[in-house]
Amino acid sequence: MAERFGVLWFPGWPVTAWALAEAEDDSAPVAVLVANRVTSCSTAALAEGVLPGQRRREAQSRCPQLRVIAADEARDARCFEPVVAAVERLAPGVQVIRPGLCALRLRGLASYLGSELEAAETLLEAVATEVGIISGRFGIADGLFAAIQAARAGDPVLRVLPGGSPDFLAPLPVARLGRPELAELLPRLGVRTLGEFAALPVPAVRERFGSDGLRLHTLAGGTDPQHLQPRTPPPELTATLSFEPPLEVIEQVAFSAKATTEEFIGRLTAAGLALTEVRIELTSEVGEVIARHWLAATVFDAAAVIDRIRWQLQAASGGQLSSPLARLRLEPLTTDEAAHHVPGLFGLGPDERVHHVLSRVQSLVGPDQVVTVRLSGGRWLAERQQLVAWGDRPVATARREEPWPGMVPDPLPGSVFIEPKPVRLLTSSGRPVRVDDRGRVTDPPVALGVGQRTLPVIGWAGPWPVSERAWDPQRARRADRFQVVDGEGTGWLLFTDADGCWAEARYD
Amino acid sequence: MKAAFAVPSSASSAELLESLRAQVATAEARVRQQPFGLDPVLAGLLGEPGLKPGAAYCLGASGALLNVLLAAASAQGHWCGAVGIPTLAAEAAAAAGVNLERLVLVPEPGEQWLAATAALAEVIPVLALRPPGRVREADAARLAARLRDRGGVLLVAGDWPRAEARFTIGSRSWQGLGLGHGHLRSQEVQVSVTSKRYPSGRTARVLLPAADGRLQAIEASSPLRAVG
């Protein structure tokens, strides 16, 4: 036996939602327009001859006092939420098909209240008393499609008897299938009603309209393959905190946020969840919003979240926030089963302990000063070692496996300067070593000056050209590398470019 | 016989768990007194099987030497850290054998270098440190107490009061580089270690780094023998 569906439909929902949101009167002629065409209108406008699908000018010529409002899907969805909540209190497992239209399984509620009609009346009444919307209509039938059609015909309730869906659907026009191209084509082929469409043989429909047409053919026949996917109410895990008066000092914010953050983590823990990624949103008094995603190396506790709030504020106080902080919002983005993160009796795992201490050091010296290293590709030593702040995701980098022509031969130097250090590589005449257009030194180097000291050069090799991104004038880089050993036996990896001579690394 | 762990009878289960954890942690720290791994050549110079837990060692500015010392401990699975050494060459360290997944850097701790080192010493057994200036005796003593308590070892790239031993690189010469040709292949250095045990120091010639980026002993060439 096919499943019994109940569908609750609110005609002209965008207008109702607008009236609810703006506390306006929807008994006046009102129409919602998308791309200059009416998508829905109030009953008063309907009475004046305004119809969905009309152009703005046409609608206004029928009804000069028509009030035109812009469509807003977010508003429609937002205003529908209390309706769904009201229905959900009586019958769990509601599926929202779109704002203004939702479906539910009726069996439980109907057997509880005695009959399907009784259940429908009860639900409509609940919406009317709790949300104050009386325009609702209810349809009951076998299958979702038939139930939706029943709701459209409901006044306010229409019940199609079990097994009666095909007969109920048969006289309806094919436009009800919701496919404009079919609604135009089928009547030209002499098929005007759903019944006539359903009567067509299956192979003919498949041949002409493909698998999508075949699905519609089943719908028109009153057998609906669709199942209800009940929505599960999301737990209210997001935490919001308003500061009144707005706060200016970071420590004040951190202190005030303590209780809320602990409660936020507490609610997650109570739900059996461990927080691994959180979104922190800061809103200033004048409405600037600064949001950032934070990722935990293992799992966030309250203190770690407060640290992140503090860091985000520190970063933002540099200029992104021009006024005191008015609101703080914490939203869990990804969570994990809390059971995966329960410490054992024999201490925390060693790595867990490392994580705790590193987080503490991060709050001491700053989040970017506690780093791990990932090797990546590149021609320059400093860019081959990528520093990743503890707890951050490493950003995608150049592939290490690729050949990097111009890379330094092994063994690698023992000290790498993240910022190249200015040095002086001099010829016998005391002038800087230069590389000519053919890639040769004009005069060999004889002295190397680092800081105040100048030492003789006892061995050198080069120049080894390094040319990067020659195709991109903005990022192109051209330099010549040298290996040099100074009079004290220290090896240097140097390069000369247009700006001078630099030490990239030291062999020590 | 007395129980090894004293368990307060009136504590709530959470407090009980907490106190048991603390006792287990202390017991763990007590048993972990194995020396840290050390290259056999350097161990021979030091006269010990490895680096002693709770001790501080002085090294010069040599990045290659630091990498070799970190690598030996890292190979045993220990976490390593480096505070105040922005020039640490991670790629060379990886070539020497350091596991980068267990290496944490605090490149520029600024004023907080001592606090950061002390905090890291809680959990990271092998710490390299380059102090920004002269280290006060009292600070060194406090950090030493923390190291002894946790059984960690400190490798100082610079001066440190009351160091267990001092590694110095003496005369050195690079091989493979001529005047305008070749490239650096390996460095022959004289490593000396002065310790409390050998105050006058012991010396060996090694390749540091050898062509593979690690430390390599140089076989003493046998003196010529008269034959026939």
XYZ file of C-alpha atoms in Angstrom:
736
model
C 0.000 0.000 0.000
C 1.266 3.461 -0.821
C 2.268 5.702 2.044
C -0.169 8.392 3.208
C 1.233 11.900 2.973
C 0.006 15.141 4.402
C 1.061 18.383 2.739
C 0.696 21.817 4.250
C 0.679 24.610 1.701
C 0.474 28.366 2.081
C -0.571 30.050 -1.163
C 1.467 33.153 -1.967
C 3.997 32.468 0.770
C 6.461 35.223 -0.271
C 3.717 37.777 0.335
C 2.808 36.238 3.688
C 6.484 36.125 4.698
C 6.929 39.760 3.734
C 3.889 40.736 5.771
C 5.183 38.761 8.763
C 8.704 40.110 8.548
C 7.790 43.740 7.951
C 4.613 43.636 10.070
C 2.655 44.861 7.058
C -0.877 44.196 5.919
C -1.180 41.497 3.270
C -4.882 42.108 2.642
C -3.893 45.028 0.357
C -2.948 44.222 -3.246
C 0.721 43.184 -3.099
C 2.875 41.323 -5.617
C 6.374 39.853 -5.381
C 8.448 40.269 -8.527
C 11.482 38.388 -9.800
C 13.104 39.609 -13.010
C 10.184 41.895 -13.724
C 7.601 39.095 -13.547
C 5.067 38.453 -10.809
C 5.904 35.283 -8.889
C 3.245 35.504 -6.210
C 0.594 37.961 -5.117
C -1.925 38.561 -2.362
C -5.602 37.533 -2.608
C -6.601 41.157 -3.064
C -4.288 41.446 -6.044
C -5.633 38.189 -7.462
C -9.142 39.612 -7.241
C -8.010 42.626 -9.289
C -6.739 40.318 -12.034
C -3.030 40.125 -11.183
C -1.645 36.686 -12.024
C 1.710 35.019 -11.449
C 3.793 35.213 -14.613
C 2.579 38.669 -15.644
C 4.993 41.495 -16.400
C 5.150 44.354 -13.960
C 3.505 46.828 -16.340
C 0.682 44.421 -17.152
C 0.026 43.764 -13.470
C 0.081 47.468 -12.679
C -2.336 48.232 -15.493
C -4.806 45.718 -14.025
C -4.369 47.073 -10.520
C -2.924 50.624 -10.347
C -2.640 50.613 -6.531
C -0.561 47.368 -6.622
C 2.359 47.432 -4.235
C 5.445 45.775 -5.687
C 8.084 44.203 -3.444
C 11.364 42.485 -4.239
C 11.723 38.756 -3.704
C 13.913 37.619 -0.806
C 14.442 33.893 -0.445
C 16.193 34.256 2.874
C 13.161 36.089 4.282
C 10.825 33.397 2.953
C 12.864 30.640 4.583
C 13.335 32.550 7.833
C 9.621 33.232 8.270
C 8.732 29.641 7.466
C 10.854 28.353 10.333
C 8.276 29.046 13.132
C 5.599 27.313 11.042
C 7.750 24.194 10.718
C 8.504 24.344 14.422
C 4.778 24.534 15.239
C 4.046 21.507 13.041
C 7.061 19.652 14.415
C 5.785 19.954 17.954
C 2.776 17.831 16.961
C 4.223 15.564 14.306
C 7.973 14.934 14.099
C 9.637 14.230 10.778
C 8.618 17.227 8.697
C 10.231 17.739 5.303
C 10.379 21.266 3.986
C 9.975 21.115 0.216
C 10.365 24.869 -0.206
C 9.376 27.835 1.967
C 5.604 27.749 2.148
C 5.295 24.043 1.416
C 6.082 21.150 3.730
C 5.166 17.484 3.904
C 4.857 14.932 6.676
C 3.839 11.344 7.274
C 0.343 11.319 8.645
C -0.038 7.797 9.960
C 1.100 8.419 13.541
C -0.815 11.609 14.184
C -3.939 10.315 12.411
C -4.125 7.145 14.462
C -3.517 9.190 17.617
C -6.273 11.698 16.891
C -8.692 9.206 15.317
C -8.786 10.339 11.704
C -6.699 12.021 9.019
C -9.129 14.906 8.725
C -8.889 15.495 12.452
C -5.080 15.520 12.214
C -5.167 18.036 9.356
C -7.539 20.358 11.249
C -5.354 20.137 14.355
C -2.205 21.069 12.428
C -3.849 24.006 10.658
C -5.198 25.230 13.967
C -1.779 24.949 15.611
C -0.244 27.099 12.867
C -3.090 29.605 13.120
C -2.802 30.003 16.896
C 0.987 29.839 17.226
C 2.125 31.783 14.172
C -1.090 33.573 13.266
C -1.301 32.467 9.644
C -4.740 31.375 8.507
C -4.086 30.931 4.809
C -2.828 27.357 5.214
C -4.292 24.529 3.143
C -3.920 20.849 3.707
C -3.914 17.936 1.309
C -3.922 14.245 2.148
C -3.271 11.528 -0.410
C -1.217 8.481 -1.371
C 2.153 9.758 -2.536
C 3.729 13.176 -2.237
C 2.772 14.524 -5.650
C -0.909 13.700 -5.193
C -0.869 15.207 -1.701
C 0.606 18.468 -3.031
C -2.108 18.609 -5.710
C -4.728 17.902 -3.020
C -3.404 20.783 -0.926
C -3.749 23.123 -3.914
C -7.392 22.062 -4.212
C -7.978 22.096 -0.446
C -10.478 24.476 1.112
C -8.865 24.282 3.568
C -8.547 20.480 3.702
C -8.894 17.941 0.926
C -8.560 14.262 1.602
C -8.089 11.819 -1.251
C -9.215 8.334 -0.226
C -6.581 5.584 -0.085
C -6.164 4.226 -3.593
C -7.959 7.235 -5.048
C -4.904 9.188 -6.172
C -5.032 8.186 -9.894
C -8.696 9.188 -10.197
C -8.053 12.434 -8.328
C -5.121 13.372 -10.549
C -6.708 12.352 -13.864
C -8.685 15.536 -14.608
C -5.885 17.938 -13.590
C -4.064 19.820 -16.387
C -0.590 18.643 -17.389
C 0.820 22.033 -16.309
C 0.649 20.708 -12.744
C 3.702 18.570 -13.469
C 5.710 21.767 -13.125
C 7.537 21.513 -16.458
C 6.778 24.529 -18.667
C 8.155 22.791 -21.783
C 5.875 19.765 -21.260
C 2.915 21.984 -20.394
C 3.338 23.572 -23.818
C 4.159 20.470 -25.811
C 1.680 17.895 -24.475
C -1.523 19.862 -25.270
C -0.264 20.270 -28.839
C 0.006 16.485 -29.010
C -3.574 16.262 -27.790
C -2.695 15.326 -24.237
C -4.363 17.825 -21.925
C -4.827 16.136 -18.572
C -2.666 14.066 -16.282
C -5.034 11.139 -16.856
C -4.482 11.280 -20.598
C -0.708 11.522 -20.054
C -0.793 8.535 -17.673
C -2.714 6.529 -20.261
C 0.152 6.765 -22.771
C 2.110 3.518 -23.065
C 5.409 3.462 -21.142
C 7.690 2.636 -24.134
C 6.252 5.581 -26.100
C 6.879 7.997 -23.209
C 10.415 6.727 -22.732
C 11.139 7.080 -26.415
C 9.822 10.631 -26.652
C 10.691 12.150 -23.262
C 13.497 10.023 -21.810
C 13.915 8.992 -18.226
C 12.762 12.328 -16.813
C 9.532 12.048 -18.799
C 9.112 8.520 -17.519
C 9.332 9.751 -13.922
C 6.665 12.380 -14.592
C 4.575 9.694 -16.240
C 4.646 7.680 -12.992
C 3.685 10.785 -11.011
C 0.728 11.470 -13.295
C -0.370 7.879 -12.798
C -0.692 8.481 -9.070
C 2.177 6.233 -8.028
C 4.831 8.332 -6.397
C 8.264 6.787 -5.935
C 9.387 9.639 -3.671
C 9.997 9.048 -0.001
C 9.842 11.560 2.735
C 13.166 12.691 4.140
C 12.328 14.058 7.541
C 14.445 16.954 8.717
C 16.215 16.488 11.997
C 16.073 19.581 14.127
C 19.664 20.873 14.451
C 20.718 21.321 18.042
C 21.215 24.943 19.010
C 24.966 24.846 19.399
C 25.911 28.279 18.157
C 26.673 30.758 20.901
C 26.183 34.506 20.695
C 27.225 37.150 23.165
C 26.380 40.846 23.040
C 28.417 43.443 24.870
C 26.459 46.310 26.337
C 28.204 48.760 26.407
C 30.584 47.655 23.626
C 34.068 46.682 24.841
C 37.375 48.164 23.753
C 39.996 46.222 25.701
C 40.882 42.734 24.472
C 41.296 41.369 27.982
C 37.803 42.606 28.885
C 36.372 40.720 25.935
C 38.291 37.571 26.813
C 37.069 37.800 30.391
C 33.428 38.453 29.465
C 33.439 35.685 26.889
C 34.678 33.113 29.388
C 31.282 32.033 30.729
C 29.670 31.910 27.283
C 32.574 29.936 25.833
C 32.506 27.437 28.667
C 28.771 27.012 28.181
C 29.305 26.653 24.413
C 31.881 23.881 24.908
C 29.701 22.383 27.649
C 26.724 22.067 25.296
C 28.898 20.383 22.681
C 30.283 17.995 25.274
C 26.769 17.236 26.477
C 25.864 16.352 22.892
C 28.858 13.994 22.820
C 30.825 16.185 20.434
C 34.380 17.441 20.487
C 35.022 20.718 18.664
C 37.700 20.585 15.991
C 36.920 23.647 13.861
C 35.196 26.823 14.967
C 34.131 30.030 13.268
C 34.503 33.161 15.346
C 32.590 36.204 14.205
C 33.250 39.600 15.724
C 30.879 42.481 15.101
C 31.850 46.006 16.034
C 29.569 48.780 17.160
C 29.321 50.285 13.692
C 28.674 46.900 12.109
C 32.065 45.780 10.803
C 32.157 41.993 10.794
C 35.369 40.016 11.063
C 35.006 36.280 10.786
C 37.696 33.626 10.799
C 37.824 29.851 10.828
C 40.102 28.291 13.388
C 41.251 24.726 13.208
C 42.396 22.784 16.262
C 45.438 20.531 16.077
C 43.464 18.038 18.161
C 40.401 19.471 19.862
C 39.324 22.829 21.309
C 38.608 23.355 24.961
C 37.173 26.573 26.391
C 40.576 28.114 27.074
C 41.733 27.386 23.539
C 38.638 29.051 22.080
C 39.222 32.122 24.246
C 42.826 32.218 23.011
C 41.542 32.225 19.434
C 39.125 35.062 20.256
C 42.025 37.010 21.714
C 44.280 36.379 18.705
C 41.586 37.326 16.284
C 40.973 40.566 18.169
C 44.684 41.303 18.274
C 44.933 40.817 14.543
C 41.801 42.868 13.892
C 42.685 45.765 16.180
C 45.395 46.662 13.666
C 42.839 48.509 11.566
C 40.002 46.219 10.563
C 37.961 47.197 13.614
C 37.473 50.916 14.008
C 34.988 50.828 16.850
C 34.477 48.830 20.059
C 33.250 45.253 19.929
C 29.504 44.813 20.216
C 28.893 41.170 19.460
C 30.669 37.851 19.434
C 29.426 34.688 17.781
C 30.857 31.179 18.041
C 29.777 28.593 15.527
C 30.980 25.004 15.545
C 32.011 24.064 12.010
C 33.293 20.534 12.373
C 33.031 18.276 15.351
C 34.188 14.823 16.192
C 32.896 12.119 18.499
C 33.987 13.182 21.974
C 34.851 9.570 22.755
C 37.842 9.852 20.426
C 39.379 12.509 22.643
C 38.909 11.230 26.180
C 42.250 11.077 27.986
C 43.259 7.715 29.327
C 44.310 6.999 32.889
C 47.996 6.882 32.102
C 48.300 10.536 31.365
C 47.335 12.149 28.131
C 48.995 10.589 25.132
C 52.429 12.157 24.709
C 51.355 14.034 21.597
C 48.257 15.383 23.315
C 50.491 16.749 26.056
C 52.769 18.348 23.491
C 49.738 20.014 21.984
C 48.630 21.522 25.294
C 52.043 22.968 26.005
C 52.488 24.298 22.470
C 49.137 26.071 22.738
C 50.356 27.666 25.946
C 53.579 28.809 24.298
C 51.492 30.182 21.422
C 49.624 32.433 23.835
C 53.013 33.509 25.197
C 54.865 34.408 22.008
C 52.033 34.660 19.469
C 50.343 32.048 17.297
C 52.695 32.533 14.326
C 55.828 32.031 16.384
C 55.233 28.359 17.182
C 55.687 26.506 13.938
C 56.374 23.157 12.403
C 58.131 22.698 9.092
C 56.931 21.120 5.894
C 59.255 20.644 3.015
C 57.990 21.819 -0.318
C 59.340 22.530 -3.747
C 61.159 25.558 -5.050
C 64.529 26.801 -6.148
C 65.332 28.895 -3.077
C 66.213 27.204 0.193
C 63.992 29.458 2.285
C 60.928 28.696 0.183
C 61.574 24.956 0.269
C 60.969 24.905 4.023
C 57.468 26.096 4.674
C 56.685 27.162 8.231
C 53.190 26.230 9.401
C 51.824 27.745 12.610
C 50.895 25.041 15.118
C 47.275 24.043 14.580
C 46.993 25.577 11.123
C 46.422 23.677 7.928
C 49.443 23.867 5.664
C 48.630 25.781 2.513
C 49.045 23.980 -0.765
C 52.522 24.451 -2.110
C 54.726 23.695 -5.037
C 55.336 19.999 -5.486
C 58.593 18.760 -4.079
C 58.988 15.831 -6.459
C 59.239 17.989 -9.540
C 62.708 18.737 -10.827
C 63.777 22.200 -9.784
C 66.543 23.232 -12.151
C 69.031 25.464 -10.417
C 68.659 23.788 -7.025
C 71.787 23.653 -4.872
C 73.750 20.353 -4.911
C 74.044 18.252 -1.716
C 75.104 18.564 1.044
C 72.783 21.400 1.994
C 73.947 24.336 4.095
C 73.423 24.148 7.856
C 71.989 27.630 8.293
C 69.414 29.238 6.022
C 68.576 32.932 6.159
C 64.840 33.418 5.804
C 65.569 36.986 4.704
C 68.712 37.118 2.520
C 71.547 38.900 4.238
C 73.354 41.691 2.339
C 77.036 40.903 1.722
C 79.810 42.238 -0.495
C 81.545 39.985 -2.993
C 84.478 41.956 -4.348
C 86.980 41.630 -7.175
C 90.695 42.365 -6.920
C 89.993 45.976 -7.837
C 87.582 46.246 -4.896
C 84.471 46.431 -7.062
C 81.414 44.168 -6.720
C 81.531 40.970 -8.765
C 79.346 41.262 -11.862
C 77.958 38.637 -14.192
C 77.934 39.496 -17.892
C 75.223 38.719 -20.429
C 76.851 35.399 -21.288
C 76.655 34.229 -17.678
C 80.316 34.629 -16.797
C 81.949 36.689 -14.104
C 83.761 39.741 -15.405
C 86.420 39.433 -12.699
C 86.841 36.575 -10.203
C 85.906 37.267 -6.556
C 88.793 37.678 -4.157
C 87.159 39.061 -1.003
C 83.890 38.612 0.862
C 82.540 41.260 3.203
C 79.946 40.301 5.813
C 78.926 43.066 8.193
C 82.036 44.985 9.230
C 84.508 42.252 8.319
C 86.094 41.454 5.012
C 87.829 38.106 4.483
C 89.742 36.714 1.523
C 88.002 34.191 -0.717
C 89.931 30.896 -0.836
C 87.553 28.978 -3.071
C 84.565 29.792 -5.224
C 82.311 28.401 -7.905
C 79.642 29.936 -10.055
C 77.804 31.747 -11.346
C 74.916 29.265 -11.455
C 71.947 31.001 -13.023
C 68.526 30.779 -11.373
C 65.660 31.976 -13.489
C 62.085 31.779 -12.288
C 58.749 32.554 -13.900
C 60.284 34.309 -16.863
C 56.768 34.334 -18.370
C 55.372 36.538 -15.614
C 56.897 40.019 -15.530
C 55.429 40.679 -12.059
C 56.953 37.649 -10.357
C 59.925 36.876 -12.560
C 63.186 36.567 -10.689
C 66.657 36.260 -12.144
C 69.791 35.742 -10.090
C 73.201 34.062 -10.170
C 74.343 31.820 -7.382
C 77.876 31.430 -6.047
C 79.434 29.089 -3.552
C 82.274 30.771 -1.721
C 84.613 29.660 1.069
C 86.101 32.502 3.077
C 89.497 32.690 4.768
C 88.113 31.181 8.017
C 86.854 28.100 6.220
C 83.188 29.031 6.322
C 81.211 28.190 3.207
C 78.610 30.595 1.869
C 75.803 30.293 -0.615
C 75.486 33.715 -2.214
C 73.533 35.167 -5.075
C 73.786 38.351 -7.040
C 70.792 40.009 -8.608
C 69.900 43.454 -9.882
C 69.844 44.819 -6.308
C 73.259 43.572 -5.196
C 74.799 40.563 -3.525
C 73.108 38.503 -0.825
C 73.827 35.512 1.391
C 71.137 32.890 1.083
C 72.664 30.362 3.437
C 75.807 29.463 5.299
C 77.687 26.169 5.286
C 78.708 25.914 8.917
C 54.013 -3.625 52.336
C 53.030 -0.073 51.625
C 51.102 0.647 48.440
C 53.161 2.377 45.777
C 50.559 5.076 45.243
C 48.822 6.775 48.124
C 45.132 7.122 47.266
C 43.077 9.579 49.318
C 39.894 7.800 50.333
C 37.504 10.757 50.497
C 38.265 12.253 47.077
C 35.640 12.401 44.337
C 36.283 10.194 41.330
C 37.418 13.134 39.193
C 39.928 14.258 41.821
C 41.045 10.697 42.273
C 41.644 10.295 38.563
C 43.532 13.587 38.518
C 45.797 12.605 41.404
C 46.464 9.187 39.899
C 47.400 10.837 36.604
C 49.791 13.177 38.386
C 51.456 10.287 40.216
C 51.740 8.225 37.065
C 53.294 11.219 35.277
C 55.922 11.643 38.004
C 56.652 7.946 37.947
C 57.003 8.087 34.168
C 59.445 10.965 34.468
C 61.438 9.053 37.075
C 61.898 5.981 34.953
C 62.836 7.912 31.811
C 66.489 8.372 32.613
C 67.918 6.646 29.573
C 70.576 8.710 27.800
C 69.618 10.289 24.496
C 71.108 8.868 21.342
C 74.400 10.292 20.094
C 76.581 9.609 17.119
C 79.210 6.982 18.140
C 82.137 9.240 17.239
C 80.798 12.074 19.388
C 79.872 9.624 22.153
C 83.461 8.431 22.165
C 84.702 12.002 22.538
C 82.200 12.663 25.309
C 83.102 9.443 27.114
C 79.402 8.693 27.670
C 76.952 6.488 25.787
C 74.784 9.478 24.951
C 73.521 12.876 26.059
C 72.643 12.824 29.743
C 69.026 13.635 30.669
C 68.798 16.846 32.660
C 72.044 18.272 31.286
C 72.872 21.262 29.100
C 75.479 21.127 26.329
C 77.149 24.015 24.582
C 77.695 24.005 20.852
C 79.105 26.670 18.640
C 77.144 28.306 15.868
C 77.511 25.273 13.579
C 74.141 24.368 12.084
C 75.469 21.049 10.808
C 76.551 19.966 14.297
C 73.176 20.919 15.749
C 71.402 18.943 13.023
C 73.497 15.856 13.750
C 72.775 16.042 17.492
C 69.030 16.553 16.935
C 68.928 13.722 14.401
C 70.297 11.116 16.807
C 67.602 11.889 19.401
C 64.919 12.259 16.775
C 65.744 8.800 15.455
C 64.731 7.428 18.873
C 61.304 9.027 18.433
C 61.822 12.013 20.703
C 60.221 15.358 20.018
C 62.752 18.085 19.278
C 62.395 21.829 19.574
C 64.439 24.865 18.608
C 63.976 28.218 20.315
C 65.434 31.403 18.920
C 67.134 29.757 15.917
C 65.471 31.293 12.856
C 68.317 30.070 10.646
C 67.651 26.385 11.370
C 67.945 24.623 8.036
C 65.020 22.231 8.082
C 65.850 20.575 4.792
C 69.412 19.864 5.881
C 68.076 18.643 9.249
C 65.749 16.229 7.463
C 68.688 15.017 5.366
C 70.667 14.456 8.569
C 67.821 12.340 9.930
C 65.577 14.682 11.940
C 61.897 13.713 11.823
C 60.253 17.005 10.882
C 56.861 15.831 12.121
C 58.271 15.876 15.619
C 60.145 19.136 15.339
C 58.746 22.382 16.717
C 60.325 25.757 16.121
C 59.901 29.005 17.998
C 62.009 31.091 15.629
C 61.814 34.485 17.289
C 60.505 34.359 20.862
C 61.893 37.827 21.685
C 61.810 38.672 25.367
C 59.895 35.498 26.140
C 62.692 33.105 25.156
C 63.236 31.805 28.666
C 59.532 31.370 29.452
C 58.962 29.648 26.112
C 61.920 27.310 26.643
C 60.797 26.467 30.178
C 57.261 25.712 28.953
C 58.513 23.570 26.078
C 60.848 21.671 28.403
C 57.707 20.229 30.039
C 57.022 17.996 27.061
C 59.845 18.309 24.539
C 62.853 16.329 25.708
C 65.420 17.688 23.263
C 65.573 21.454 23.032
C 67.975 23.581 21.056
C 68.297 27.177 22.171
C 70.141 30.264 21.032
C 69.925 32.759 23.902
C 69.747 36.371 22.690
C 72.445 37.590 25.064
C 74.217 36.750 28.266
C 72.331 34.249 30.378
C 71.989 34.981 34.060
C 73.124 32.290 36.462
C 69.746 32.260 38.229
C 67.794 31.757 34.994
C 70.100 28.927 33.980
C 69.662 27.275 37.373
C 65.859 27.466 37.126
C 65.845 25.977 33.651
C 68.324 23.301 34.770
C 65.961 22.296 37.585
C 63.101 21.970 35.096
C 65.316 19.873 32.805
C 66.373 17.553 35.617
C 62.754 17.183 36.688
C 61.537 16.297 33.184
C 64.692 14.473 32.097
C 65.224 16.675 29.066
C 68.404 17.855 27.438
C 69.339 21.361 26.320
C 71.581 22.085 23.345
C 72.736 25.677 23.539
C 74.056 27.408 20.452
C 76.080 29.872 22.478
C 77.295 30.185 26.038
C 75.616 28.555 29.018
C 76.719 28.639 32.638
C 77.521 25.210 34.078
C 77.237 23.244 30.866
C 77.848 19.516 31.090
C 80.147 19.552 28.102
C 81.201 21.846 25.289
C 81.427 20.838 21.635
C 83.721 23.025 19.563
C 84.603 22.945 15.920
C 88.287 23.578 15.411
C 90.140 23.788 12.133
C 88.013 22.966 9.120
C 88.368 22.705 5.407
C 85.815 22.331 2.650
C 86.442 19.886 -0.115
C 85.232 19.966 -3.669
C 85.507 23.675 -4.366
C 88.274 25.108 -6.499
C 88.803 28.608 -7.807
C 85.901 29.020 -10.180
C 84.950 25.359 -10.504
C 83.519 22.395 -8.570
C 81.052 22.571 -5.689
C 81.137 22.014 -1.951
C 81.142 18.251 -1.288
C 82.036 17.747 2.328
C 83.728 19.501 5.173
C 86.526 18.011 7.185
C 86.445 19.405 10.699
C 88.162 18.888 13.980
C 85.560 18.369 16.714
C 86.692 18.677 20.286
C 84.623 17.989 23.364
C 85.609 19.330 26.743
C 83.622 17.858 29.605
C 83.885 17.517 33.362
C 85.305 14.089 32.715
C 87.893 15.207 30.169
C 88.589 18.838 31.097
C 91.434 19.098 28.627
C 89.206 17.845 25.833
C 89.320 15.065 23.274
C 89.500 15.647 19.584
C 88.625 13.774 16.409
C 88.596 14.573 12.730
C 85.283 13.919 11.010
C 83.383 14.862 7.872
C 80.612 17.228 8.927
C 78.583 17.297 6.809
C 79.637 14.408 4.578
C 78.182 14.277 1.073
C 74.956 12.734 2.433
C 74.494 15.542 4.988
C 75.394 13.364 7.989
C 78.461 12.989 10.158
C 81.087 10.536 8.994
C 84.180 9.355 10.787
C 87.500 9.551 9.009
C 89.495 6.369 9.387
C 92.857 7.213 10.813
C 95.288 6.560 8.016
C 97.679 3.832 9.109
C 101.239 5.109 9.363
C 103.658 3.868 6.778
C 105.431 0.668 7.608
C 108.800 -0.407 6.334
C 108.499 -3.591 4.339
C 110.906 -6.092 2.913
